[in-house]
PDB file of C-alpha atoms in Angstrom:
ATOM      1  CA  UNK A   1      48.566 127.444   5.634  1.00 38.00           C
ATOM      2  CA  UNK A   2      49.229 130.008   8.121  1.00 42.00           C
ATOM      3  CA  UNK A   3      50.739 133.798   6.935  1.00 45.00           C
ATOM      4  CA  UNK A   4      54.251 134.022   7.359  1.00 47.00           C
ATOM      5  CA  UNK A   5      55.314 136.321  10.291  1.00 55.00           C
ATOM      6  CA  UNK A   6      55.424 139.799   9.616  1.00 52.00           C
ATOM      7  CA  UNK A   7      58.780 141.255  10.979  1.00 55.00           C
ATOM      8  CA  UNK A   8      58.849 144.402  10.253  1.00 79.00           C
ATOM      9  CA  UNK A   9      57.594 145.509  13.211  1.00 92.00           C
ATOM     10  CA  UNK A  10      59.609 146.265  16.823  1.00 97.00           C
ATOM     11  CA  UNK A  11      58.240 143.622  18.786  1.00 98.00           C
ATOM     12  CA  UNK A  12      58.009 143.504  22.724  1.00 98.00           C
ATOM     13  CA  UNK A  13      56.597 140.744  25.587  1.00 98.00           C
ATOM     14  CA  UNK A  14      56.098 142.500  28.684  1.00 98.00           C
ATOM     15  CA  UNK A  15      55.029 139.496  31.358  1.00 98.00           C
ATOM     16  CA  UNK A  16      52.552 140.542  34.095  1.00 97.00           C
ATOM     17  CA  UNK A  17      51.212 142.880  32.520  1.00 97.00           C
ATOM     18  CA  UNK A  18      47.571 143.295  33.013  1.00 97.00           C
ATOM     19  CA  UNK A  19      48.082 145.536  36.119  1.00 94.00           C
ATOM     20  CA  UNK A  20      50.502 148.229  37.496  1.00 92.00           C
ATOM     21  CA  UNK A  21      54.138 148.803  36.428  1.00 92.00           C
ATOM     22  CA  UNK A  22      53.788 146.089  34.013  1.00 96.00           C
ATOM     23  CA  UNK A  23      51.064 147.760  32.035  1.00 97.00           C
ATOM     24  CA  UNK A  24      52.254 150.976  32.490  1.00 96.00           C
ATOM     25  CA  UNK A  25      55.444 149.366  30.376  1.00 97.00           C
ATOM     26  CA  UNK A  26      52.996 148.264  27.484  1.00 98.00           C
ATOM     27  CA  UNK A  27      51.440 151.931  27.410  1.00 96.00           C
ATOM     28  CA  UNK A  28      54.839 153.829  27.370  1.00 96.00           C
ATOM     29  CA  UNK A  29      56.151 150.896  24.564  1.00 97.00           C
ATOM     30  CA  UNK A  30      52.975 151.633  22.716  1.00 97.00           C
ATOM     31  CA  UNK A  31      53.151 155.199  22.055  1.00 94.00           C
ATOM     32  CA  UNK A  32      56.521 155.568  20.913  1.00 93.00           C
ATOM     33  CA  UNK A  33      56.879 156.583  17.118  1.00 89.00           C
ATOM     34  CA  UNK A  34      57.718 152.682  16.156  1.00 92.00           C
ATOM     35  CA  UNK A  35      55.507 150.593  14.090  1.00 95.00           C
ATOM     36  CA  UNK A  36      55.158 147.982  17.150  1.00 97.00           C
ATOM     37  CA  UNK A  37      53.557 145.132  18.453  1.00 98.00           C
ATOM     38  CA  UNK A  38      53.023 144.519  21.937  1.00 98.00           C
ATOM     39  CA  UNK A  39      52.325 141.450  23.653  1.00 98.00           C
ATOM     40  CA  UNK A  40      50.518 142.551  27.016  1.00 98.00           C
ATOM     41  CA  UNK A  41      51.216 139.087  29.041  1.00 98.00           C
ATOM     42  CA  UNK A  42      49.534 138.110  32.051  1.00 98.00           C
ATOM     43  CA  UNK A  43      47.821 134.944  33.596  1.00 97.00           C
ATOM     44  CA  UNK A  44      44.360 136.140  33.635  1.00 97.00           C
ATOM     45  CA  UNK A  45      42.959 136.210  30.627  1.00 97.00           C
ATOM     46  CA  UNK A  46      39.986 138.248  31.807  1.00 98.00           C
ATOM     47  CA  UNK A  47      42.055 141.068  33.318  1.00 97.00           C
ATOM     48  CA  UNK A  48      44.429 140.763  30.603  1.00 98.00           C
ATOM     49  CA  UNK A  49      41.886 141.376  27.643  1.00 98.00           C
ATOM     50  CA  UNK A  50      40.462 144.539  29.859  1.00 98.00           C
ATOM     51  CA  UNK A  51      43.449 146.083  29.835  1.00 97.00           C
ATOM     52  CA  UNK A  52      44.246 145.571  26.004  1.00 98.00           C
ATOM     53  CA  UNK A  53      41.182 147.141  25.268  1.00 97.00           C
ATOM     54  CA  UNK A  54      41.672 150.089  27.625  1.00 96.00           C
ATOM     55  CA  UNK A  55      45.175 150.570  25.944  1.00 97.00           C
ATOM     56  CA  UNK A  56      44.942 150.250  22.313  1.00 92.00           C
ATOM     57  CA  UNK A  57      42.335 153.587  22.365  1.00 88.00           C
ATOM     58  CA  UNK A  58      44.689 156.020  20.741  1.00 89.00           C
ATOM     59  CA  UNK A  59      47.474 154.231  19.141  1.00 93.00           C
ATOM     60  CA  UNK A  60      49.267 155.359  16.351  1.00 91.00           C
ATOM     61  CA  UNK A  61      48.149 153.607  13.635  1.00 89.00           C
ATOM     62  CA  UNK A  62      50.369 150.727  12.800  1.00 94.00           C
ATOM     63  CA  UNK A  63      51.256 149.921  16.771  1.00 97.00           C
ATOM     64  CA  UNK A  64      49.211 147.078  18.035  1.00 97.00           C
ATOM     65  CA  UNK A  65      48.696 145.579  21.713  1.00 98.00           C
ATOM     66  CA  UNK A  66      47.589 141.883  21.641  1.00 98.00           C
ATOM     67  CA  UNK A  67      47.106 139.963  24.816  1.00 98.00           C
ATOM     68  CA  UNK A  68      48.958 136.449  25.294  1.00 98.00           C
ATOM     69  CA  UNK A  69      48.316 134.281  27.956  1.00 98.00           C
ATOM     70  CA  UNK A  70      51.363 133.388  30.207  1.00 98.00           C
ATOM     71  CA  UNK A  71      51.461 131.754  33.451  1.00 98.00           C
ATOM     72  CA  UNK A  72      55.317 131.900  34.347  1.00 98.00           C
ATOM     73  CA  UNK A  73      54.564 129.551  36.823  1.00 98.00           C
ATOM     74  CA  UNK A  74      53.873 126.824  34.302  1.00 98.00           C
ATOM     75  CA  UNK A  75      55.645 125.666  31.923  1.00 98.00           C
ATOM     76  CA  UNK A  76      53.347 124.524  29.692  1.00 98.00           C
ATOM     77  CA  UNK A  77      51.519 127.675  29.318  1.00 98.00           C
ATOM     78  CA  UNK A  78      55.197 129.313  29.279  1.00 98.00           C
ATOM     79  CA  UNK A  79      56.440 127.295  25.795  1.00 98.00           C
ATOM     80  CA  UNK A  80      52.368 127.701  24.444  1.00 98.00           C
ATOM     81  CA  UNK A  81      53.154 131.172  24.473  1.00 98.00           C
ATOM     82  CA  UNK A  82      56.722 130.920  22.875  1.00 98.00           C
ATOM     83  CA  UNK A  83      55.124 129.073  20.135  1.00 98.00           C
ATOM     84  CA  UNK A  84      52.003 131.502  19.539  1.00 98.00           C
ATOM     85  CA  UNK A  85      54.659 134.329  19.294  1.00 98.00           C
ATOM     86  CA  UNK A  86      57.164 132.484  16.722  1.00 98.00           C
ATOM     87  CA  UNK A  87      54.090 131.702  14.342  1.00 98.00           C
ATOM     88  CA  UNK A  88      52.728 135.302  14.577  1.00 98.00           C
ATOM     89  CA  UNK A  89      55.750 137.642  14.871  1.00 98.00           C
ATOM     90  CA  UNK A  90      58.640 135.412  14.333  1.00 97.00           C
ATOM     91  CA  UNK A  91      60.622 137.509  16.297  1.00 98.00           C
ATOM     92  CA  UNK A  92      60.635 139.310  19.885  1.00 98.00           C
ATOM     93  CA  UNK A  93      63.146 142.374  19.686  1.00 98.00           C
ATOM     94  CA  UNK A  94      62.975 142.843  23.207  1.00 98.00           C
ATOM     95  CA  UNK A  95      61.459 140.274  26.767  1.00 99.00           C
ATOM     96  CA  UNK A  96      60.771 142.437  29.389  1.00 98.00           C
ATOM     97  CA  UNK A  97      60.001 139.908  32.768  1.00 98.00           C
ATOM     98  CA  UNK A  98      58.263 141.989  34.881  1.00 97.00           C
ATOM     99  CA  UNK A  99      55.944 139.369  36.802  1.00 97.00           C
ATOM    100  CA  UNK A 100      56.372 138.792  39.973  1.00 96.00           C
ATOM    101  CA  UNK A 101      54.986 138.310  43.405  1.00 95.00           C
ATOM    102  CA  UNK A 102      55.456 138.921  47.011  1.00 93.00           C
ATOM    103  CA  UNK A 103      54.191 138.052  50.663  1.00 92.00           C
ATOM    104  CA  UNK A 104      51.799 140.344  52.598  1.00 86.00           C
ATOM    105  CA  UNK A 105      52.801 140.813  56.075  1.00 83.00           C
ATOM    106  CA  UNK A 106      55.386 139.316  58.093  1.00 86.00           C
ATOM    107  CA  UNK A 107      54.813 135.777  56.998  1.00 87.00           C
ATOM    108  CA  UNK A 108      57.625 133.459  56.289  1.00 95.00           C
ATOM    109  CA  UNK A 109      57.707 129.826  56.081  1.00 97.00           C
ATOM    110  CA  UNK A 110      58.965 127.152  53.212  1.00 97.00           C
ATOM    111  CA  UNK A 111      55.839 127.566  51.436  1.00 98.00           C
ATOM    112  CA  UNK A 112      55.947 131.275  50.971  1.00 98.00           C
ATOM    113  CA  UNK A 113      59.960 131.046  50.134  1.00 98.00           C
ATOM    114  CA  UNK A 114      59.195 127.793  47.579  1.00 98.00           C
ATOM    115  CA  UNK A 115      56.476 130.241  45.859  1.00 98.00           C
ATOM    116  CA  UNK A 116      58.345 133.322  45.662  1.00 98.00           C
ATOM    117  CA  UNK A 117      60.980 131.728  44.285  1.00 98.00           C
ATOM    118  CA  UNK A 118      59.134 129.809  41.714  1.00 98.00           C
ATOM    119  CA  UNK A 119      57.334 132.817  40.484  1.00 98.00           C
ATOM    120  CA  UNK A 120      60.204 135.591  40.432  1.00 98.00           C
ATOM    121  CA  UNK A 121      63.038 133.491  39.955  1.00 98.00           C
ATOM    122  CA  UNK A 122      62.413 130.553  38.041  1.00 98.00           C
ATOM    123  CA  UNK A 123      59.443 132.106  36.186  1.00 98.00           C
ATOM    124  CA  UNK A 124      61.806 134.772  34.920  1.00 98.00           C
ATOM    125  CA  UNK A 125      64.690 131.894  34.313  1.00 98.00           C
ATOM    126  CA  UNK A 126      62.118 129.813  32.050  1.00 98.00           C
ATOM    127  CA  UNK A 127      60.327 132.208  30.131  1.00 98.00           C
ATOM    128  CA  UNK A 128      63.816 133.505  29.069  1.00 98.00           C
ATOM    129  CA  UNK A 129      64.821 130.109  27.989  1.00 98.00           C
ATOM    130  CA  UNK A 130      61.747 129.739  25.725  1.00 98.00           C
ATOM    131  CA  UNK A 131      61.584 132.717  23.800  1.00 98.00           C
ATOM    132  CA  UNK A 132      65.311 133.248  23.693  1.00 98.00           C
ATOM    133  CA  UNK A 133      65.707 131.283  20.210  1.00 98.00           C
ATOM    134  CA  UNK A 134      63.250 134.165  18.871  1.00 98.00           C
ATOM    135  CA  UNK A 135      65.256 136.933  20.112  1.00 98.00           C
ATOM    136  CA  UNK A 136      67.473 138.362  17.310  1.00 98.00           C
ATOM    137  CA  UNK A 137      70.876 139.811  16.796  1.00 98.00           C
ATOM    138  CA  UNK A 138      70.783 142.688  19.015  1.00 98.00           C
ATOM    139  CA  UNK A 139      67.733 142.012  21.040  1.00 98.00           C
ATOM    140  CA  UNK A 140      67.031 142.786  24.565  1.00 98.00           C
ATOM    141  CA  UNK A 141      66.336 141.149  27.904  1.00 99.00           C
ATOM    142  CA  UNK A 142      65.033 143.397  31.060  1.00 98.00           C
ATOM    143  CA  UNK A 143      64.534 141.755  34.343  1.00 98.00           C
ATOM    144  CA  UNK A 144      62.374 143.939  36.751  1.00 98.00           C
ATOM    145  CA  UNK A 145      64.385 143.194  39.940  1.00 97.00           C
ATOM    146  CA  UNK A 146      64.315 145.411  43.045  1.00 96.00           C
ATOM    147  CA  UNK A 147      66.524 147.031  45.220  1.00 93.00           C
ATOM    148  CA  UNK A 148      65.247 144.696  47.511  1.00 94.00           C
ATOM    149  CA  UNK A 149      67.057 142.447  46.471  1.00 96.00           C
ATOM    150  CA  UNK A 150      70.699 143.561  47.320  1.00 97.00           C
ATOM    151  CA  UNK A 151      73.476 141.201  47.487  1.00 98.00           C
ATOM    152  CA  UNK A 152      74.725 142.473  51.093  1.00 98.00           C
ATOM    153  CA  UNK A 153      71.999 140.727  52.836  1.00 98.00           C
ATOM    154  CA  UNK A 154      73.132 137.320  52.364  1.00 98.00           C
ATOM    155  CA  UNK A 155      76.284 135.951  53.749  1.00 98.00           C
ATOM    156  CA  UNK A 156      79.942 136.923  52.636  1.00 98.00           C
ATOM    157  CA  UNK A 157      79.797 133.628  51.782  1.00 98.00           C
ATOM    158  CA  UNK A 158      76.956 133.607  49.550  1.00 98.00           C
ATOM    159  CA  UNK A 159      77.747 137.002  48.545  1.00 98.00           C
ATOM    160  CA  UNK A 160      80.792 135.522  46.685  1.00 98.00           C
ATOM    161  CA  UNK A 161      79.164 132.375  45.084  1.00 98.00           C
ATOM    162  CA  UNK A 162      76.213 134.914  43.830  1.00 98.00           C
ATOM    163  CA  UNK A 163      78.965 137.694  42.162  1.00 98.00           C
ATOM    164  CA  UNK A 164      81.316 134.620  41.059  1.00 98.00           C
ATOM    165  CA  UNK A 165      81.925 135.130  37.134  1.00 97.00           C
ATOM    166  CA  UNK A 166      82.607 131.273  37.392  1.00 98.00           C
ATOM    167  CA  UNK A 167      78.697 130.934  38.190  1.00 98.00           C
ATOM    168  CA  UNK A 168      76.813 128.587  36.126  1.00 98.00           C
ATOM    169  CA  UNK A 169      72.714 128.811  35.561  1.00 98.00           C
ATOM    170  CA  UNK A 170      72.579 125.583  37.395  1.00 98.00           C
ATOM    171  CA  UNK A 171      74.869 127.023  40.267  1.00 98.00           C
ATOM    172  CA  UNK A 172      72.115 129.436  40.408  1.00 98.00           C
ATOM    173  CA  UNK A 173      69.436 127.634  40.587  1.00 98.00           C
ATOM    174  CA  UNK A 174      71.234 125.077  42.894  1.00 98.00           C
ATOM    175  CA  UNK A 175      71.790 128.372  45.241  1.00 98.00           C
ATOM    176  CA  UNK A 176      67.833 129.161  44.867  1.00 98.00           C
ATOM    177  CA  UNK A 177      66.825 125.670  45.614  1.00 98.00           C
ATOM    178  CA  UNK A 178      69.146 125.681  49.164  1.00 98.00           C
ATOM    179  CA  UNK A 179      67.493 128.784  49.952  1.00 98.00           C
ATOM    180  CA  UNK A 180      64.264 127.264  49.721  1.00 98.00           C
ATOM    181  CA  UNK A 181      65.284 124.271  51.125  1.00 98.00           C
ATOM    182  CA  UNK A 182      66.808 125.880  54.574  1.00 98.00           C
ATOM    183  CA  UNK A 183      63.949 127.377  55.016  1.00 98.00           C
ATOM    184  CA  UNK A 184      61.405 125.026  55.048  1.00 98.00           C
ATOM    185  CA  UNK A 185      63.898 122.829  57.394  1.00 98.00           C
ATOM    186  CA  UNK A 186      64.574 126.524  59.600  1.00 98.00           C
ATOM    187  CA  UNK A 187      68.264 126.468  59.071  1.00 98.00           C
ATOM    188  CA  UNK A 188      68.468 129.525  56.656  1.00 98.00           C
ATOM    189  CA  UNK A 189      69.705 131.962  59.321  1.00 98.00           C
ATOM    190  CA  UNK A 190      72.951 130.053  60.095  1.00 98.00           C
ATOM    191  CA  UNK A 191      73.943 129.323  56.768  1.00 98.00           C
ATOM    192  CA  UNK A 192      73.567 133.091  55.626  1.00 98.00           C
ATOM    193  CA  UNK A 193      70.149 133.864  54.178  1.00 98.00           C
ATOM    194  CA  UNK A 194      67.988 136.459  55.862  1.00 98.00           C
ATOM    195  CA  UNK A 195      64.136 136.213  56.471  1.00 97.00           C
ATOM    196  CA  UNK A 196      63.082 137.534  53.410  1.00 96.00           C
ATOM    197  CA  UNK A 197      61.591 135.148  50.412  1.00 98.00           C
ATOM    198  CA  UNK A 198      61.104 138.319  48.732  1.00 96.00           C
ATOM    199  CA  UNK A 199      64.806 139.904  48.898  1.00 97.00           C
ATOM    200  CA  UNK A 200      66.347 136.965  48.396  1.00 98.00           C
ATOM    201  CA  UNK A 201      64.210 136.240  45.034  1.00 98.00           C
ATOM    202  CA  UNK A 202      65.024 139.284  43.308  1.00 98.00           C
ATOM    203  CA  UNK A 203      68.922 138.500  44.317  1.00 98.00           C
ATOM    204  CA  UNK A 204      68.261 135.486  42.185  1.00 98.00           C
ATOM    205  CA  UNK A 205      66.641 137.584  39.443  1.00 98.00           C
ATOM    206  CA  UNK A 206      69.817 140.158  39.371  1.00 98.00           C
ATOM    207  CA  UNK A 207      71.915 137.358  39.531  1.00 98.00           C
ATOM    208  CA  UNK A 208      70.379 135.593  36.298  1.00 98.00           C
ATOM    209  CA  UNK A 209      70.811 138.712  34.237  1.00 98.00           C
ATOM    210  CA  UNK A 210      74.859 138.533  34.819  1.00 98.00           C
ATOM    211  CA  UNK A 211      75.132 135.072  34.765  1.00 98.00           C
ATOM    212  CA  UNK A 212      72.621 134.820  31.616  1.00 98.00           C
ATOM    213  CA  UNK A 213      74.932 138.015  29.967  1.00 98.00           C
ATOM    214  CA  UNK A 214      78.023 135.766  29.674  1.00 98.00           C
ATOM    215  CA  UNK A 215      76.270 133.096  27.523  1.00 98.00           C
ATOM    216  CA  UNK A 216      77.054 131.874  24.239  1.00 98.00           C
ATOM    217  CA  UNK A 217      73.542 132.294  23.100  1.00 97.00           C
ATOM    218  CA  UNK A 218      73.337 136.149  24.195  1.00 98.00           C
ATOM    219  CA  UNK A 219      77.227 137.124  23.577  1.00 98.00           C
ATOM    220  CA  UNK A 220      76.854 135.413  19.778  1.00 98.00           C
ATOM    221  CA  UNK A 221      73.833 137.712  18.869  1.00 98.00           C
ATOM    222  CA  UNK A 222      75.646 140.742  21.230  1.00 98.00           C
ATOM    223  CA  UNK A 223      72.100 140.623  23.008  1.00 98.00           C
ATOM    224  CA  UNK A 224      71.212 143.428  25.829  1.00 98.00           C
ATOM    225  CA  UNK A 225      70.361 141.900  28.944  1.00 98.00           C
ATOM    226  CA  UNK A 226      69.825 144.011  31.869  1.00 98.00           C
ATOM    227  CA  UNK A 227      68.070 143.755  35.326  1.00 98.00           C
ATOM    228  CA  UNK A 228      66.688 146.737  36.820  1.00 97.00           C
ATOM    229  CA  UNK A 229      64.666 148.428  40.180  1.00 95.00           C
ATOM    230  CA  UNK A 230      61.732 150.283  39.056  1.00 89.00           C
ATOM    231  CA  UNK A 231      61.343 152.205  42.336  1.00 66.00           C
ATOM    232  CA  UNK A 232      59.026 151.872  44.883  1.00 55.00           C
ATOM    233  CA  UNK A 233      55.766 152.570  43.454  1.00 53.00           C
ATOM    234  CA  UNK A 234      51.817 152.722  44.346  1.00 46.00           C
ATOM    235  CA  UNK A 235      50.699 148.945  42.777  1.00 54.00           C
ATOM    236  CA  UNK A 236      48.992 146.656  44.872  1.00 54.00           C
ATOM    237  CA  UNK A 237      52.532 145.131  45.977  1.00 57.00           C
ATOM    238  CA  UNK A 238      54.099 148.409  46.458  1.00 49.00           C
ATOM    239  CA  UNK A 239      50.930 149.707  48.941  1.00 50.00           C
ATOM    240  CA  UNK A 240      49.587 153.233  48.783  1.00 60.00           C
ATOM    241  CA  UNK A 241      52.294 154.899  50.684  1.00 59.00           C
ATOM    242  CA  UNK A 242      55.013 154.384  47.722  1.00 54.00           C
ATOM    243  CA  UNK A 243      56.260 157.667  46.154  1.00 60.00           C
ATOM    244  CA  UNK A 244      56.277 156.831  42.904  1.00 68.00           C
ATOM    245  CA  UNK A 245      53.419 156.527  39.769  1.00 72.00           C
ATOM    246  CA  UNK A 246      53.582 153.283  37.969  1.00 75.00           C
ATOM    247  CA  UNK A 247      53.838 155.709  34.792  1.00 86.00           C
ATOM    248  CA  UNK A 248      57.142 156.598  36.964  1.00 86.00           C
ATOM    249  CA  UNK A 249      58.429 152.921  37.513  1.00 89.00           C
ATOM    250  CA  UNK A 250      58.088 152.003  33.839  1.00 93.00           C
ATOM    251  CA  UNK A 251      60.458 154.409  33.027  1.00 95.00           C
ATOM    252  CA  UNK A 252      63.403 152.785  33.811  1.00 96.00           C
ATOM    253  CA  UNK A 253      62.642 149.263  31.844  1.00 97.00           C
ATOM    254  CA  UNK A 254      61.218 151.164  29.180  1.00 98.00           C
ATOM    255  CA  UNK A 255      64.611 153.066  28.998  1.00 98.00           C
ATOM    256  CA  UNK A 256      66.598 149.727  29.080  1.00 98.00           C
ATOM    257  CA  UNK A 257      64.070 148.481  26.236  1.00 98.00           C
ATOM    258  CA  UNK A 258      65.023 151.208  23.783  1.00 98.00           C
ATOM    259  CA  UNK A 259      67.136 153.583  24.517  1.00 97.00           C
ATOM    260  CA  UNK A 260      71.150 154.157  22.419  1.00 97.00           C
ATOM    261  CA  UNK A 261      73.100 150.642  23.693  1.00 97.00           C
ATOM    262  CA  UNK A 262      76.240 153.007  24.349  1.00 96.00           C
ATOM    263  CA  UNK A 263      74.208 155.229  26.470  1.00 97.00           C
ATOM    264  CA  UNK A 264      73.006 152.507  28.557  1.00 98.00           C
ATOM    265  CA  UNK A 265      76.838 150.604  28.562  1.00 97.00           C
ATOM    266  CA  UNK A 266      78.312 154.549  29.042  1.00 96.00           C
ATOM    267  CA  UNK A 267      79.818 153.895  25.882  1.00 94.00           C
ATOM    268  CA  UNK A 268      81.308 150.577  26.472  1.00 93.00           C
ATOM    269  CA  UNK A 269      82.506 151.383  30.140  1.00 96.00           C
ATOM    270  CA  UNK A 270      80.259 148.838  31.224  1.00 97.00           C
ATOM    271  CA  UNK A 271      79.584 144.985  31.281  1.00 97.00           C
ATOM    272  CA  UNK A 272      76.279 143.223  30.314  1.00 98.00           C
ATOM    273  CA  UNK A 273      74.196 141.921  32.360  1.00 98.00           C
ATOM    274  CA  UNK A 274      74.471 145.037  35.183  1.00 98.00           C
ATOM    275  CA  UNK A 275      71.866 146.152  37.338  1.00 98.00           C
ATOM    276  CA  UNK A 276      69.866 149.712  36.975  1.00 97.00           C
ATOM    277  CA  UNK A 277      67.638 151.927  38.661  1.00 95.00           C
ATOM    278  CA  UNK A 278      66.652 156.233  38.068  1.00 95.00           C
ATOM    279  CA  UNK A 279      68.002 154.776  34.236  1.00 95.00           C
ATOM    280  CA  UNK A 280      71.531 154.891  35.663  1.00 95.00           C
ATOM    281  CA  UNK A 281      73.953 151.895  36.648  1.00 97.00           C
ATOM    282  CA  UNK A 282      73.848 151.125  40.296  1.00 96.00           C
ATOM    283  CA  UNK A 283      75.990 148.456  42.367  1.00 95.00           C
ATOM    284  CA  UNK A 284      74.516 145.639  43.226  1.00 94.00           C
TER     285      UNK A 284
END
């Protein structure tokens, strides 16, 4: 018979996490003065193990960094990975979804728009959904968005079915699906989306965290959930000229992840779900 879960500790999933921001997260989680354990999450198990072992020299003591395999791509890895973490932790205190991808170039086509889409949008959407029911009363969900991703570059229109408090999870995904879909049929420009798979992901991503704010499930257990901009940083998306460290973009999620609720809501001035960047509120 397996050991019951030990949950005593603070508890964290950082997805895509073998590499750049999202392993600078997992460092900065690490080292805080918490009896923790960190799930460093990534796709490649190779890469994944290498950078557990370069980041669990110099822990305190009773912190921990364990990889887990997650492909947020697939489902069945996705719920695998649920089910590893509810039989060895029980609990996750706080889901940071920080995976994502992006397009090199100028390139733009239905393929590239179906896979961003998939990975940043509806990888984020499903991995929420499966480790939700382990997420307990005042828990946390951070979305690594981007500022990329800013509502003004879609239609009025569109603009007012994405910021809609009336917006359901399946309105949103039906809104990521027409994306998608006008652009592998080239009518995306005249019904409001611009030529950018990678904007127009993250829109979906900020979008999630407000709609996903004003669910039962999260309202009932007064859960966090926040989307974010790290910055641009130097990572292999972000190319060398960025400005920023990926010690530097962590800081923001890291903030969101475990820093006083009323200083993140400005002592109740502001609604879940909202959208953050320098570790300040920012419109949308």
């Amino acid at each position: 018979m397996p050991s019951a879960p030990n949950t005593s500790k603070f508890v964290a999933i950082v997805t895509g996490a073998n590499q750049g921001i999202g392993k600078a997260i997992v460092a900065q989680l690490a080292h805080r003065p918490t009896s923790s354990l960190i799930y460093l999450a990534a796709r490649d198990e190779k890469r994944g193990n290498e950078a557990v072992d370069e980041l669990k020299n110099g822990l305190p003591a009773d912190t921990s960094i364990a990889f887990l395999h997650l492909d947020v791509t697939n489902e069945a890895s996705i719920n695998a990975a649920a089910a590893r973490v509810k039989s060895e932790a029980g609990i996750v205190n706080v889901l940071i979804n920080n995976a994502g991808v992006a397009a090199k170039g100028s390139a733009f086509d239905g393929e590239i728009a179906k896979w961003t889409v998939t990975t940043n949008y509806t990888g984020t959407r499903k991995t929420t959904q499966a480790f939700l029911p382990l997420i307990p009363e005042n828990g946390r969900i951070v979305n690594v968005s981007s500022t990329m991703g800013r509502l003004g570059q879609v239609s009025k229109e569109l603009q007012d079915q994405f910021s809609s408090k009336s917006l359901t999870l399946d309105g949103l995904d039906k809104l990521m699906d027409q994306f998608v879909a006008s652009v592998a049929d080239g009518t995306y420009a005249s019904k409001g989306w611009p030529q950018q798979a990678y904007g127009v992901s993250k829109v979906g991503v900020t979008a999630f965290s407000r709609v996903l704010a004003r669910q039962p499930e999260i309202t009932s257990k007064n859960i966090l959930v926040a989307a974010c901009c790290p910055g641009w940083v130097r990572t292999n998306m972000g190319g060398e000229a960025a400005h920023l460290s990926v010690e530097d973009g962590a800081k923001t999620p890291v903030w969101l992840a475990t820093a006083d609720k009323q200083e993140i809501l400005e002592g109740g001035k502001l609604e879940n779900g909202l959208f953050y960047r320098d570790r300040k509120h920012v419109e949308w």
